[in-house]
Coordinates of C-alpha atoms in Angstrom, one line a residue:
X26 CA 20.7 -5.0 99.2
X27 CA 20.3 -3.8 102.8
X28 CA 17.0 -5.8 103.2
X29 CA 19.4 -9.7 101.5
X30 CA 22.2 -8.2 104.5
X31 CA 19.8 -8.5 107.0
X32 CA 18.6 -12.2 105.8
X33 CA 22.2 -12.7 106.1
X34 CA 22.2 -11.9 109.8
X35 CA 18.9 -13.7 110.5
X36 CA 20.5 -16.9 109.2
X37 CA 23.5 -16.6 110.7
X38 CA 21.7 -16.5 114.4
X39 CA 19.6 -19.0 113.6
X40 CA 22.6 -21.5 111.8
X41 CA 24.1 -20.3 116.1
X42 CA 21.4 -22.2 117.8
X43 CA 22.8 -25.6 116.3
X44 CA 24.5 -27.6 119.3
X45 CA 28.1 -27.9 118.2
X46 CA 27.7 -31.5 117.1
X47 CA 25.5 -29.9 114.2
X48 CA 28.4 -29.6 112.2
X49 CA 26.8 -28.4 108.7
X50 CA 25.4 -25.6 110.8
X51 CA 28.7 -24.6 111.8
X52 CA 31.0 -24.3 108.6
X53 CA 34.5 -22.7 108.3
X54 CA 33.7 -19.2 107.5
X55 CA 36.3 -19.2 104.6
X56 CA 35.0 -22.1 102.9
X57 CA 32.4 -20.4 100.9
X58 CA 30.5 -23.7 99.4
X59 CA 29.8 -25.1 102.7
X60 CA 28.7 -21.4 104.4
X61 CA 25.9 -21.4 101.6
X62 CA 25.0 -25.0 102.3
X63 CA 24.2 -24.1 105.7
X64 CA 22.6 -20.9 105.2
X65 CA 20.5 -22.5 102.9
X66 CA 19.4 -25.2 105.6
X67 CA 18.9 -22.2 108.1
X68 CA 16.5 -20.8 105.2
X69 CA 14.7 -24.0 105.8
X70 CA 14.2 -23.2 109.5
X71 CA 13.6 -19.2 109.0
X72 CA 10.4 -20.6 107.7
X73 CA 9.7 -23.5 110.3
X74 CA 10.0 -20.9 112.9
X75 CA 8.0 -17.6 112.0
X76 CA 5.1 -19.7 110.2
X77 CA 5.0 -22.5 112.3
X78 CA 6.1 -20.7 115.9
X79 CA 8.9 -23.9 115.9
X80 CA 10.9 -21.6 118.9
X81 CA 13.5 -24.8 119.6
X82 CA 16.4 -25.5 116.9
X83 CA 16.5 -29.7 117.2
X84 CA 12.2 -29.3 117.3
X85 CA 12.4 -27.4 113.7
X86 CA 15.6 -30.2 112.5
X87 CA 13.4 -33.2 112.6
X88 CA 11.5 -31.4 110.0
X89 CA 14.2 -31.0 108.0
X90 CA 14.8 -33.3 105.3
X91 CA 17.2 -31.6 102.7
X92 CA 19.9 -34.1 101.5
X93 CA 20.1 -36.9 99.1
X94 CA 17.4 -39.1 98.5
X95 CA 15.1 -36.6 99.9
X96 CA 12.2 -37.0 97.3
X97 CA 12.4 -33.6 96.4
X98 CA 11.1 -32.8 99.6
X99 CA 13.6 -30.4 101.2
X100 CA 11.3 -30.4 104.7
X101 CA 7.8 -31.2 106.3
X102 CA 5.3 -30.0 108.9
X103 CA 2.3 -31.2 110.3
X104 CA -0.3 -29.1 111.9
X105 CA -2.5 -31.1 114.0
X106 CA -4.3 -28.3 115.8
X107 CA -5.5 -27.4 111.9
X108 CA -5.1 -30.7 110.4
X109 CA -2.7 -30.0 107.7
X110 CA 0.3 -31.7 106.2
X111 CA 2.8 -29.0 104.8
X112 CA 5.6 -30.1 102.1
X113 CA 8.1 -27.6 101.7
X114 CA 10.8 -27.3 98.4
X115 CA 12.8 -24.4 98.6
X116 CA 15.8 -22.3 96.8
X117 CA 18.1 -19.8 98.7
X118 CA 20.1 -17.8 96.6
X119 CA 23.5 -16.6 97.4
X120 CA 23.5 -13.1 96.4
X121 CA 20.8 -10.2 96.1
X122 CA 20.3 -10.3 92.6
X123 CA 19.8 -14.1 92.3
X124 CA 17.8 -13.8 95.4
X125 CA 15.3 -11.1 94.2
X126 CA 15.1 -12.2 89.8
X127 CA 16.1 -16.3 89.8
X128 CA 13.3 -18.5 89.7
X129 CA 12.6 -22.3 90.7
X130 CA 13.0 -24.8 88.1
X131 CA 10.7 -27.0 86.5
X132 CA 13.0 -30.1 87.1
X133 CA 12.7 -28.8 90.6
X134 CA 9.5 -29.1 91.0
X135 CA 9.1 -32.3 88.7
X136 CA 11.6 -33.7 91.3
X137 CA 8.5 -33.7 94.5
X138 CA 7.9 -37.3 95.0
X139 CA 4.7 -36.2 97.3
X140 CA 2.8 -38.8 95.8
X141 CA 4.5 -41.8 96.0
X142 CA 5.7 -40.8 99.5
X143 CA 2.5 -39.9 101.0
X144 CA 1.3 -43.2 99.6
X145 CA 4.1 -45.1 101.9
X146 CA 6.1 -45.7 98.9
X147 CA 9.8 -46.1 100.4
X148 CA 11.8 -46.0 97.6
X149 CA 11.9 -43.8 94.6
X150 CA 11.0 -44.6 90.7
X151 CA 14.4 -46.1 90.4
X152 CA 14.1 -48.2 93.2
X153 CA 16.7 -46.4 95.4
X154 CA 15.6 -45.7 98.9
X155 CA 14.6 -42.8 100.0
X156 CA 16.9 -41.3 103.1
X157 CA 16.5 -41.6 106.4
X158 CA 14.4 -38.6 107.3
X159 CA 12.2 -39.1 104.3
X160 CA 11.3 -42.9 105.8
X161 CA 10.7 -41.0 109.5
X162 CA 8.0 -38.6 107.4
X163 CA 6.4 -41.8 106.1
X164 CA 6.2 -43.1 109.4
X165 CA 5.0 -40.3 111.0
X166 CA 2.2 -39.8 108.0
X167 CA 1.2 -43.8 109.3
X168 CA 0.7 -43.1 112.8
X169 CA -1.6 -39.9 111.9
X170 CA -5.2 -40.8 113.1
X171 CA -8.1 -39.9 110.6
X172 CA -5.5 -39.0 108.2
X173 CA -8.6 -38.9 105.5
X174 CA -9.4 -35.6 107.8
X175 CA -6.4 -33.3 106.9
X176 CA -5.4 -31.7 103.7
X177 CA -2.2 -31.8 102.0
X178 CA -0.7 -28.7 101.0
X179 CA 3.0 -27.7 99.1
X180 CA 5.1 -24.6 100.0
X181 CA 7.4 -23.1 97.6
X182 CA 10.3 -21.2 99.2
X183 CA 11.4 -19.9 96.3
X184 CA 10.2 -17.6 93.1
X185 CA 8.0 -19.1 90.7
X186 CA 8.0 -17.6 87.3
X187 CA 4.6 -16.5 86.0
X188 CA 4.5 -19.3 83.2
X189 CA 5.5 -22.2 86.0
X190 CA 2.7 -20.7 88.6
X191 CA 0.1 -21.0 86.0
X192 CA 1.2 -25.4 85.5
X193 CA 1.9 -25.9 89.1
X194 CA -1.5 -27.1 90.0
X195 CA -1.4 -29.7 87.3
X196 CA 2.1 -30.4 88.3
X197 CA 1.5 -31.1 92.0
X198 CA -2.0 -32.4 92.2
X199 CA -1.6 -30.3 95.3
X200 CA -2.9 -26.9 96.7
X201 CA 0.1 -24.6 96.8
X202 CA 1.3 -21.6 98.3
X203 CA 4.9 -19.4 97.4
X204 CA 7.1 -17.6 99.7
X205 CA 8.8 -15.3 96.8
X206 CA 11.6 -13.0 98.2
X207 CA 9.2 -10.1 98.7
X208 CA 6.7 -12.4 101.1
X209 CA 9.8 -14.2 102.3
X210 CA 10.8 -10.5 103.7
X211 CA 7.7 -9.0 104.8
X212 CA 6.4 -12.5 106.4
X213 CA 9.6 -14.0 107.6
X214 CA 12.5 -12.0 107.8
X215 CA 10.3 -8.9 109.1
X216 CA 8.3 -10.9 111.5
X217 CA 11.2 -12.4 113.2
X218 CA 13.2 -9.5 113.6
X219 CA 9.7 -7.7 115.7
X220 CA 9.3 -10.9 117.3
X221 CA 5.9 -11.2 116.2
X222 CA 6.3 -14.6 114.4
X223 CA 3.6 -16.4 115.2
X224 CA 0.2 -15.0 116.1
X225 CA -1.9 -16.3 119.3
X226 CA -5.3 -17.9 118.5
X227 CA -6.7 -20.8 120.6
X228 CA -5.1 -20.6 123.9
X229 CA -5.5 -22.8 127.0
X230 CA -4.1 -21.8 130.3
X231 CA -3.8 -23.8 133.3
X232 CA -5.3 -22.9 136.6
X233 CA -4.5 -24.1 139.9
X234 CA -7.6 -25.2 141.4
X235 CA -6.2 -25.6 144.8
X236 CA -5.9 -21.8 145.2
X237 CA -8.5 -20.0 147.2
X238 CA -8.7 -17.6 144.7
X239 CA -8.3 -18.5 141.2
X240 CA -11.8 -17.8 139.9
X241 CA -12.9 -14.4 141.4
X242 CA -15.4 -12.4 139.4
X243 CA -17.6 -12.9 136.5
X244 CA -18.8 -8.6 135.6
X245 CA -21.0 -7.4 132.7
X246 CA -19.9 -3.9 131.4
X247 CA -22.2 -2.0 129.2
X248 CA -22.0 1.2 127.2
X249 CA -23.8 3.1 124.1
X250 CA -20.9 1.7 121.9
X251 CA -20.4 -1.6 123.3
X252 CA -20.9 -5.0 125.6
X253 CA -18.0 -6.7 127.4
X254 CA -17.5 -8.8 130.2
X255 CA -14.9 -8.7 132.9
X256 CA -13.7 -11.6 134.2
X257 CA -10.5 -12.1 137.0
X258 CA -8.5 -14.8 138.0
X259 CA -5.7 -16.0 139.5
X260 CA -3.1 -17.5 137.0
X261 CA -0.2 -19.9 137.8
X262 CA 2.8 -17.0 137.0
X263 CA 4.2 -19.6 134.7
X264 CA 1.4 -20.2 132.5
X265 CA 1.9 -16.1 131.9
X266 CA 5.7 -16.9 131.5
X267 CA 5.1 -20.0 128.9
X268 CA 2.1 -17.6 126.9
X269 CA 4.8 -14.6 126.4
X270 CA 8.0 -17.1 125.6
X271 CA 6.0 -18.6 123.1
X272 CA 4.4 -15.2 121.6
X273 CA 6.3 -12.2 122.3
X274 CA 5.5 -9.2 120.7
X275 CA 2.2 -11.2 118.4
X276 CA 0.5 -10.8 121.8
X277 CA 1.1 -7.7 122.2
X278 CA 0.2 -6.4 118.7
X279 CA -2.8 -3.9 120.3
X280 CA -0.3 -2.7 123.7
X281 CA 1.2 0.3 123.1
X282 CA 4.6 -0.5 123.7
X283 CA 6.5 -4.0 122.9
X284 CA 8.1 -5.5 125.2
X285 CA 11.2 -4.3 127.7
X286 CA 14.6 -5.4 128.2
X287 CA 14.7 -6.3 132.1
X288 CA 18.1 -5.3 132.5
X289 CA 17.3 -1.7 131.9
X290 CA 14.1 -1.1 133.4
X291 CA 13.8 -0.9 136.9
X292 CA 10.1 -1.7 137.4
X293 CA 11.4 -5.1 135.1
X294 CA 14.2 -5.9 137.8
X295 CA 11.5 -5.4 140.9
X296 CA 9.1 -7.8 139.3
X297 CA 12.7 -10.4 138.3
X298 CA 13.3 -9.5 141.7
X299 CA 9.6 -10.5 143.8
X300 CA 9.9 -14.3 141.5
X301 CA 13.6 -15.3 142.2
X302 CA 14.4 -14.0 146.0
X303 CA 10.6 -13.8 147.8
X304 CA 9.0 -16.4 149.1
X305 CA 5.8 -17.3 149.2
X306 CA 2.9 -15.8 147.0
X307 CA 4.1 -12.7 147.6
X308 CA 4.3 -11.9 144.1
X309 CA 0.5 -11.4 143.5
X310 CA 0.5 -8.5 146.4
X311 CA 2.9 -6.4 144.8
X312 CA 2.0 -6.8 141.2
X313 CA -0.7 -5.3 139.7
X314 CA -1.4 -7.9 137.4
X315 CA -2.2 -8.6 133.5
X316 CA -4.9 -7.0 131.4
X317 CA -5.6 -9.1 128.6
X318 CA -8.4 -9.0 125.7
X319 CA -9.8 -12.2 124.4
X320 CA -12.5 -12.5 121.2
X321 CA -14.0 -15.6 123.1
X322 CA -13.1 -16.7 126.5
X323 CA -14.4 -19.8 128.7
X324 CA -13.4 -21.5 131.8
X325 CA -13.9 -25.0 133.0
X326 CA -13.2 -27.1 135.8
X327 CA -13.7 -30.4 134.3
X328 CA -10.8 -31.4 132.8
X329 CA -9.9 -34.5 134.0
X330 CA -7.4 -33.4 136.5
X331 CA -7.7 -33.2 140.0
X332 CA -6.9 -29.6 140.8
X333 CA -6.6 -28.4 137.3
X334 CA -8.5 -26.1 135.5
X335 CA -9.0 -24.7 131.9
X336 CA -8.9 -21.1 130.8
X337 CA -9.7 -20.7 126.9
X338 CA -8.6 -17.8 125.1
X339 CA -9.5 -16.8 121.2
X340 CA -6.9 -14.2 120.0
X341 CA -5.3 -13.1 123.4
X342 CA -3.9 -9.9 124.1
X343 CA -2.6 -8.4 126.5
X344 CA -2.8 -4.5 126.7
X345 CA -1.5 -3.8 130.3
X346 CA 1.1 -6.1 132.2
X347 CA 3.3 -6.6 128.9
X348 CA 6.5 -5.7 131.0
X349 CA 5.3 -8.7 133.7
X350 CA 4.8 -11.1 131.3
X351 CA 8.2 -10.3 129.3
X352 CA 10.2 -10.6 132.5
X353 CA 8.4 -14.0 133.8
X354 CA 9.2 -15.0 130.3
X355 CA 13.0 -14.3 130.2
X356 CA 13.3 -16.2 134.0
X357 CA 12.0 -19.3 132.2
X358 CA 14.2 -18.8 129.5
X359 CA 17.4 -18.5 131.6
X360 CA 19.2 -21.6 132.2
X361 CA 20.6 -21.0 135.6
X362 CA 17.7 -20.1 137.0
X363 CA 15.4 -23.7 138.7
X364 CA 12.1 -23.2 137.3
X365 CA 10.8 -24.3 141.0
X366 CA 10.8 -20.3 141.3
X367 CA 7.4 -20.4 140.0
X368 CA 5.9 -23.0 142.2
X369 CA 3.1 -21.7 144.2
X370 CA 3.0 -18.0 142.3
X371 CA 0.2 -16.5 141.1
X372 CA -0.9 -12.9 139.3
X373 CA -4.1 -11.5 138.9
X374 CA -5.5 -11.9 135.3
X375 CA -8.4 -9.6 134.0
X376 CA -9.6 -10.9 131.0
X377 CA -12.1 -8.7 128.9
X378 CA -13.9 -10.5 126.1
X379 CA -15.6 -8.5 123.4
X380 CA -19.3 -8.6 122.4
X381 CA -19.7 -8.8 118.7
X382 CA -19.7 -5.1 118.1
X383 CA -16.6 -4.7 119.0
X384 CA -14.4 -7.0 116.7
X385 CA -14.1 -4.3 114.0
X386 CA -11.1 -2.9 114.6
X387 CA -11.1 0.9 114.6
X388 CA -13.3 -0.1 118.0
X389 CA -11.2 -2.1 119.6
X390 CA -8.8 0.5 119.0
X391 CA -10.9 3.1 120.2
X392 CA -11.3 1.3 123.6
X393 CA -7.6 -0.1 123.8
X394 CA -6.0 3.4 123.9
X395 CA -8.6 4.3 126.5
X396 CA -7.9 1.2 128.7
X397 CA -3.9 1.5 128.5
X398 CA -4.0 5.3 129.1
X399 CA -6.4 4.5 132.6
X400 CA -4.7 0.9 133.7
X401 CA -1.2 1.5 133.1
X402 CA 0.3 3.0 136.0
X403 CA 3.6 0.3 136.5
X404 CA 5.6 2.6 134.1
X405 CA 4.6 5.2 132.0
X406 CA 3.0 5.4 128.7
X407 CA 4.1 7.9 127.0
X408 CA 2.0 10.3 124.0
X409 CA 4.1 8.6 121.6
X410 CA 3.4 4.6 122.9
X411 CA -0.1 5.9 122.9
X412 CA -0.1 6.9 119.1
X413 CA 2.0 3.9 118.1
X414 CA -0.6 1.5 116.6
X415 CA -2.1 4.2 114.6
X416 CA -2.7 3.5 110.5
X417 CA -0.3 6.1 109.7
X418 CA 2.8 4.6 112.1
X419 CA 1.9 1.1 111.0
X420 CA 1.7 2.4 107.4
X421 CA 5.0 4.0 107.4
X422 CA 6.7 1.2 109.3
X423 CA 6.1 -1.2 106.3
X424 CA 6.9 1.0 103.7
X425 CA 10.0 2.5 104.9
X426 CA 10.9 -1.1 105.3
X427 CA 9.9 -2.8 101.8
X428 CA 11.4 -0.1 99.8
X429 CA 14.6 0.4 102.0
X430 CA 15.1 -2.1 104.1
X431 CA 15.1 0.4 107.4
X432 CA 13.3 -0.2 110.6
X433 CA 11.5 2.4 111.9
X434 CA 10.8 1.9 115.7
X435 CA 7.1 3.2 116.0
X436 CA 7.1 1.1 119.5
X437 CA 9.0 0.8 122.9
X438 CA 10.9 -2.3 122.9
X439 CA 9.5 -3.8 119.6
X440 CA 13.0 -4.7 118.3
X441 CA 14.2 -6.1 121.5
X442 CA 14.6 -9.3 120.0
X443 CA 16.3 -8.6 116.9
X444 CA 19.1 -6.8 118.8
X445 CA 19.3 -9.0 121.2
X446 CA 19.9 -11.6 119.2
X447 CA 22.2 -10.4 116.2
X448 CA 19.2 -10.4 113.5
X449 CA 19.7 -6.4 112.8
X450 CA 22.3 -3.7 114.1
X451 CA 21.0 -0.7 116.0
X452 CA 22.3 1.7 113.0
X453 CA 19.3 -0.3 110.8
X454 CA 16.8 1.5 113.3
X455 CA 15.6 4.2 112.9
X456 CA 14.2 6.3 115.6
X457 CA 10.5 7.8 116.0
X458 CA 12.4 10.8 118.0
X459 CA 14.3 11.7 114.8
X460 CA 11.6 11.2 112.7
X461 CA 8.6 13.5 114.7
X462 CA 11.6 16.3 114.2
X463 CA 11.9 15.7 111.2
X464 CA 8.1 16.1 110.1
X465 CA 7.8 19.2 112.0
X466 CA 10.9 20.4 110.5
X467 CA 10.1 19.7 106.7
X468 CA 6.8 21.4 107.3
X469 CA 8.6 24.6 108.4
X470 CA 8.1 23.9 112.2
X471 CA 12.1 24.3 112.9
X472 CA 12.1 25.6 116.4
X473 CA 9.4 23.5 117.3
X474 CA 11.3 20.2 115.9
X475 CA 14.2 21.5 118.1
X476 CA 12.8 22.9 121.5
X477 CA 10.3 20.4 121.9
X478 CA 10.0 16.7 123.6
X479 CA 9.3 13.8 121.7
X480 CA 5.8 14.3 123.5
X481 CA 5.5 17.8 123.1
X482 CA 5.8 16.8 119.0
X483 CA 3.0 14.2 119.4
X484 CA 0.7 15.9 121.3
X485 CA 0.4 19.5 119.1
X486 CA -2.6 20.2 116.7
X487 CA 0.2 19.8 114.1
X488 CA 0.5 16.4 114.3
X489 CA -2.2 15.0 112.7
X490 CA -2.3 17.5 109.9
X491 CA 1.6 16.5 109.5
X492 CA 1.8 13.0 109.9
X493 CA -1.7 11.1 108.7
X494 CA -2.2 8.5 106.4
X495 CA -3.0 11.0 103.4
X496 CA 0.7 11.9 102.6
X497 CA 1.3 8.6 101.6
X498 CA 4.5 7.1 99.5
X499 CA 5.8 10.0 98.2
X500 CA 5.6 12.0 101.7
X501 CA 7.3 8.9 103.1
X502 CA 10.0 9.1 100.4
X503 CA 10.7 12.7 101.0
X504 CA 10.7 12.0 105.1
X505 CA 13.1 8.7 104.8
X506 CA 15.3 11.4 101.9
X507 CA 15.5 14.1 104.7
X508 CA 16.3 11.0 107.5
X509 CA 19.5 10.3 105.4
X510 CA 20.5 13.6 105.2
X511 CA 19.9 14.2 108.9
X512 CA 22.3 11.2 109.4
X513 CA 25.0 12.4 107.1
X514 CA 24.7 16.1 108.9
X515 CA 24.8 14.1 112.4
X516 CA 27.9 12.4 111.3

């Protein structure tokens, strides 16, 4: 029930970013028939925005095509970058039960005029026209260059009975892919909440060719375990800030903390502080810049436009600077503040790019924690941020939240985000302090889980015996049992 509650909360925010004039966003509260009407639109958008990375409200609405005459198409997206045309149907359920058991209908799916409409077909079987939004898709699907090029493919927000998966192929002519209530929480609701909606792939950045220094040093680094080049440049500050507003925390999935809430860090203000009231490019001599790892990375300066260059990135992220980026991010975010504060900025980027050896995760890992323990010296990483992208942590994380709906806070800042916008409460997090001393304390290490720091915990030989990956979901069950009575105790 906790995990439908937090849906709840998620659509509510999201129905909030509606402009007023959105009316069917903004229903009476007491008018029951019209508040489900609306959350079920926001449904709609909760998957726009964490598969698609649609950040804006009116940018996800165009793709919204839920209403009469809608074909059976309840929304739309094309992906141009991957050349794919996305035809959503979906069912939100108004309780937990309904939610988690009831499955689509038949005449629901029978009702997808895909077809006809990608055809350019403008009215339905009956002849009766289809709406307005439906005609805009058609449209759209008309201007699409090389349309032979990109595949058409149906979403299902909803759950499919066994017996109706098994005809759906024949029934759609279609490749298709469902969003049940379990994916919908672990790839939507989840995701959102972390701020880790969208993953980073093929990124371009913009540099300023007219600086003196925004292509420094091309450096080969070589050990018994791996390859990598070092390369630095000097970024545009707002090519940083539009990278982390559009990414957040999916860029900084191998960084041992999230990112930090400016208003309560002071390295966060000083860095707020050096965009808005200095000057200048003053900015790159009292940051130490952004550390960021890229699979593939290439720079040109042939793009077309005088004094414009072209940094590529394959799967950025950054492991050192996270705190820089976030706070350049929330100064383009702020309305009251002219985005002419960024004019003529610049930070030092050092992008390391991985050989082939060193895709395979457990060494990239390896090297990560090395690299934020020796380049992070802006604030400090603590034992605990260190150990936070281990497979136990991660592990736990997931399963404490699938089975009860909990968030366990395994990184600095990671839920941010979700607080920050209304998506969870802080009583629905649960804290790594709590659980360390908890751990020791179930495994008979009472004074231990009482006299000692958080770090103290993390760093002991006792740890990894403790808490590893072995103890698996009875061990969790036992340490999320124990959690609860801790909080009754507390209370």
């Amino acid at each position: 029930m906790i995990k439908y509650l937090t849906l709840l909360k998620v659509l509510e925010a999201l129905r909030k970013e509606a402009p007023e004039d959105y009316r069917i966003y903004h229903p009476n509260k007491d008018d029951l028939d019209k508040v489900n009407r609306a959350n079920s639109r926001a449904y709609i958008h909760l998957l726009l925005k964490a598969k698609f990375n649609l950040l804006n409200f009116e940018k996800r609405e165009k793709f919204v095509t839920d209403d009469s005459q809608d074909g059976g198409i309840d929304a739309y997206y094309i992906d141009h970058e991957n050349k794919k045309i996305y035809f959503i149907q979906s069912k939100f359920r108004t309780n937990n039960d309904n939610f988690m058991n009831k499955s689509i209908e038949l005449e629901e799916i029978n009702k997808m005029d895909i077809d006809r409409i990608s055809r350019g077909e403008r009215i339905d079987k009956n002849g009766i026209k289809y709406n307005d939004k439906i005609q805009r898709l058609i449209q759209n699907l008309s201007e699409i260059e090389q349309i032979s090029r990109y595949d058409f493919n149906v979403i299902i927000l909803a759950n499919v009975s066994s017996v109706l998966a098994d005809a759906m192929g024949k029934l759609l002519n279609f490749p298709f892919e469902v969003y049940n209530y379990e994916r919908a929480y672990e790839e939507l609701v989840f995701p959102i909440v972390r701020g880790t909606v969208h993953q980073a792939t093929n990124i371009s950045v913009n540099l300023n060719l007219g600086s003196k220094n925004n292509y420094t040093m091309d450096y080969w680094v070589e050990d018994e375990e791996f390859t990598t080049s070092v390369q630095l440049f000097f970024v545009p500050i707002l090519e940083i800030a539009k990278l982390m507003s559009s990414f957040k925390n999916s860029i900084l999935k191998f960084n041992p903390r999230s990112y930090l809430g400016a208003s309560d860090n002071e390295v966060n203000s000083s860095i707020k502080d050096s965009v808005i009231n200095r000057s200048g490019n003053v900015f790159a001599l009292f940051n130490n810049g952004i550390t960021l790892l890229s699979d593939k990375t290439s720079y040109t300066s042939r793009t077309g436009r005088e004094g414009i260059g072209e940094l590529s990135l394959l799967n950025p992220q950054i492991i050192n600077g996270g705190q820089t980026a976030y706070t350049l991010s929330t100064i383009l975010e702020d309305d009251d503040i002219d985005n002419k504060v960024f004019d003529n900025k610049e930070v030092l980027l050092k992008v390391i790019t991985f050989d082939q050896g060193m895709k395979d995760e457990v060494s990239k890992q390896r090297l990560i924690d090395e690299l934020s323990l020796t380049t992070n010296n802006q604030s400090k990483v603590t034992v605990a941020d260190r150990k936070s992208n281990s497979n136990v942590q991660i592990d736990f994380q997931k399963y404490i939240y699938n089975n009860y709906g909990y968030f366990y806070h395994r990184k600095t800042g990671e839920f941010t985000e979700g607080i920050e916008k209304g998506y969870i409460s802080k009583d629905q997090i649960i804290s790594r302090n709590t659980i360390i001393r908890i751990i020791y304390a179930m495994n008979g290490r009472v004074n231990a889980a009482r006299r000692n720091g958080e770090d103290a915990l993390y760093n002991m030989n006792d740890y990894e015996k403790f808490f590893n990956i072995d103890i698996g979901p009875e061990g969790y069950d036992r340490i999320y049992l124990l959690y609860i009575a801790f909080k009754y105790l507390e209370k």
